[in-house]
XYZ file of C-alpha atoms in Angstrom:
165
model
C 52.272 84.692 -46.915
C 54.018 88.018 -46.465
C 51.802 91.017 -47.139
C 53.566 94.185 -48.215
C 52.374 97.694 -47.525
C 52.349 100.239 -50.314
C 55.059 102.872 -50.414
C 53.047 105.968 -49.592
C 55.683 108.680 -49.584
C 56.023 108.603 -45.790
C 59.775 109.191 -45.399
C 59.765 108.190 -41.706
C 58.277 104.779 -42.483
C 60.575 104.203 -45.446
C 63.597 105.203 -43.313
C 62.447 102.676 -40.697
C 62.319 99.911 -43.300
C 65.711 100.906 -44.774
C 67.103 100.955 -41.224
C 66.532 97.205 -40.914
C 69.637 96.712 -43.057
C 72.794 97.229 -40.978
C 75.655 99.172 -42.482
C 79.087 100.314 -41.552
C 79.803 103.971 -40.943
C 82.382 105.818 -43.002
C 83.986 109.224 -42.881
C 84.416 110.907 -46.280
C 87.032 113.621 -45.786
C 89.647 115.789 -47.462
C 91.566 118.992 -47.048
C 90.227 122.030 -48.881
C 92.695 124.933 -48.883
C 94.378 123.365 -45.847
C 91.173 122.987 -43.822
C 89.553 119.628 -43.026
C 86.164 119.038 -44.632
C 84.159 115.876 -44.181
C 80.962 114.046 -43.474
C 79.702 110.730 -42.170
C 78.157 108.285 -44.647
C 76.494 104.990 -43.774
C 75.541 104.288 -47.379
C 78.972 102.973 -48.365
C 79.167 99.993 -50.740
C 81.930 98.032 -52.414
C 81.149 98.105 -56.145
C 83.931 96.555 -58.247
C 87.297 94.842 -57.916
C 88.459 95.650 -61.455
C 88.539 98.561 -61.610
C 88.573 99.126 -57.842
C 85.397 101.119 -57.142
C 83.300 101.915 -54.083
C 80.247 104.127 -53.692
C 78.579 106.448 -51.229
C 75.160 108.038 -51.456
C 74.908 111.743 -50.689
C 71.768 113.778 -50.047
C 71.119 116.470 -52.631
C 70.695 118.937 -49.759
C 74.191 118.261 -48.382
C 76.229 121.420 -47.917
C 79.430 119.401 -47.444
C 79.395 117.358 -50.657
C 79.755 120.449 -52.894
C 82.967 121.244 -50.987
C 84.314 117.698 -51.487
C 83.206 116.705 -55.007
C 85.852 118.605 -56.982
C 88.835 117.885 -54.731
C 91.518 115.624 -56.226
C 91.352 112.968 -53.495
C 88.951 111.904 -50.774
C 89.859 109.771 -47.808
C 87.317 107.128 -46.851
C 87.705 105.838 -43.289
C 85.596 102.871 -42.161
C 85.012 103.871 -38.558
C 85.788 101.528 -35.663
C 83.351 100.537 -32.935
C 84.843 103.082 -30.515
C 84.240 105.998 -32.885
C 80.578 106.778 -32.151
C 81.552 110.284 -31.095
C 83.499 110.900 -34.300
C 80.551 109.653 -36.368
C 78.222 112.033 -34.551
C 80.570 114.983 -35.014
C 81.038 114.281 -38.713
C 77.259 114.036 -39.176
C 76.593 117.342 -37.361
C 75.016 120.183 -39.309
C 77.160 122.856 -37.625
C 80.160 123.337 -35.375
C 83.719 122.106 -35.783
C 83.315 118.545 -37.047
C 87.008 117.807 -36.463
C 87.422 119.192 -32.915
C 89.457 116.702 -30.897
C 89.652 114.151 -33.724
C 92.963 112.794 -34.968
C 93.580 112.436 -38.687
C 96.309 112.107 -41.279
C 96.546 113.766 -44.674
C 97.439 111.747 -47.766
C 99.954 113.304 -50.208
C 97.089 114.145 -52.598
C 94.879 115.786 -49.941
C 92.604 112.989 -48.731
C 92.022 112.911 -45.002
C 92.098 109.622 -43.037
C 90.698 109.293 -39.518
C 92.835 107.655 -36.836
C 91.156 104.686 -35.111
C 89.320 103.481 -38.216
C 89.387 99.818 -39.287
C 90.015 100.475 -42.996
C 91.127 103.384 -45.149
C 90.765 104.123 -48.840
C 92.366 106.908 -50.872
C 89.839 107.727 -53.609
C 88.898 110.119 -56.384
C 85.463 110.762 -57.868
C 84.868 108.381 -60.787
C 81.240 109.305 -61.535
C 78.211 110.882 -59.919
C 74.743 109.608 -60.789
C 71.533 111.456 -59.812
C 69.205 109.141 -57.900
C 66.058 110.750 -56.499
C 66.840 112.917 -53.478
C 70.425 111.596 -53.424
C 73.399 111.200 -55.727
C 75.232 107.889 -56.024
C 78.913 108.759 -56.065
C 81.273 106.174 -57.523
C 84.822 106.487 -56.226
C 87.985 105.044 -57.781
C 90.268 103.482 -55.162
C 93.958 104.417 -55.456
C 95.306 103.233 -52.096
C 94.119 101.164 -49.154
C 94.921 99.815 -45.714
C 92.945 97.621 -43.327
C 92.980 96.334 -39.769
C 90.903 93.159 -40.357
C 90.927 92.133 -36.693
C 89.417 95.428 -35.515
C 85.642 95.743 -35.104
C 83.730 98.329 -37.180
C 81.045 100.713 -36.020
C 77.625 99.541 -37.237
C 74.486 101.593 -37.891
C 71.184 99.723 -37.596
C 67.681 100.835 -36.654
C 68.807 104.479 -36.408
C 71.340 103.549 -33.696
C 75.024 102.790 -33.514
C 75.747 99.185 -32.610
C 78.613 96.733 -32.226
C 79.154 93.380 -33.858
C 79.122 90.260 -31.720
C 80.873 87.123 -32.899
C 78.558 84.093 -33.132
């Protein structure tokens, strides 16, 4: 028998439990008045094939999401296993998140990170309040993938690499 503990409102314990599920790491980026703006998001999910939709979850306290939400296009880059540094920079609370990083702008203003394993050109489809986060549904307008390249993985509050079995 598996005994479950009650959810007590301890965010550290709940984060530990959530951290047992591995996820990829994405960069959600765009240009705002010619300047790069972006953030790292490990809560990326494929939602629908028809219409093509993906989602990210964004903390309500994010200071970056308000800069991104009303832009016409957002670039989603699924980071590669060698992009730990980029993920850390994009998750930073201050400093130049794009220092030393290479990226390309889409015609509509999305920003795509070089070295990623997949790229999506998206626009905001809907935003749904969900506790201390918002679930942001994104419509996919363009895509590219490098299926043979290995993604960066986040598990147990650490970056990890996949190993073929």
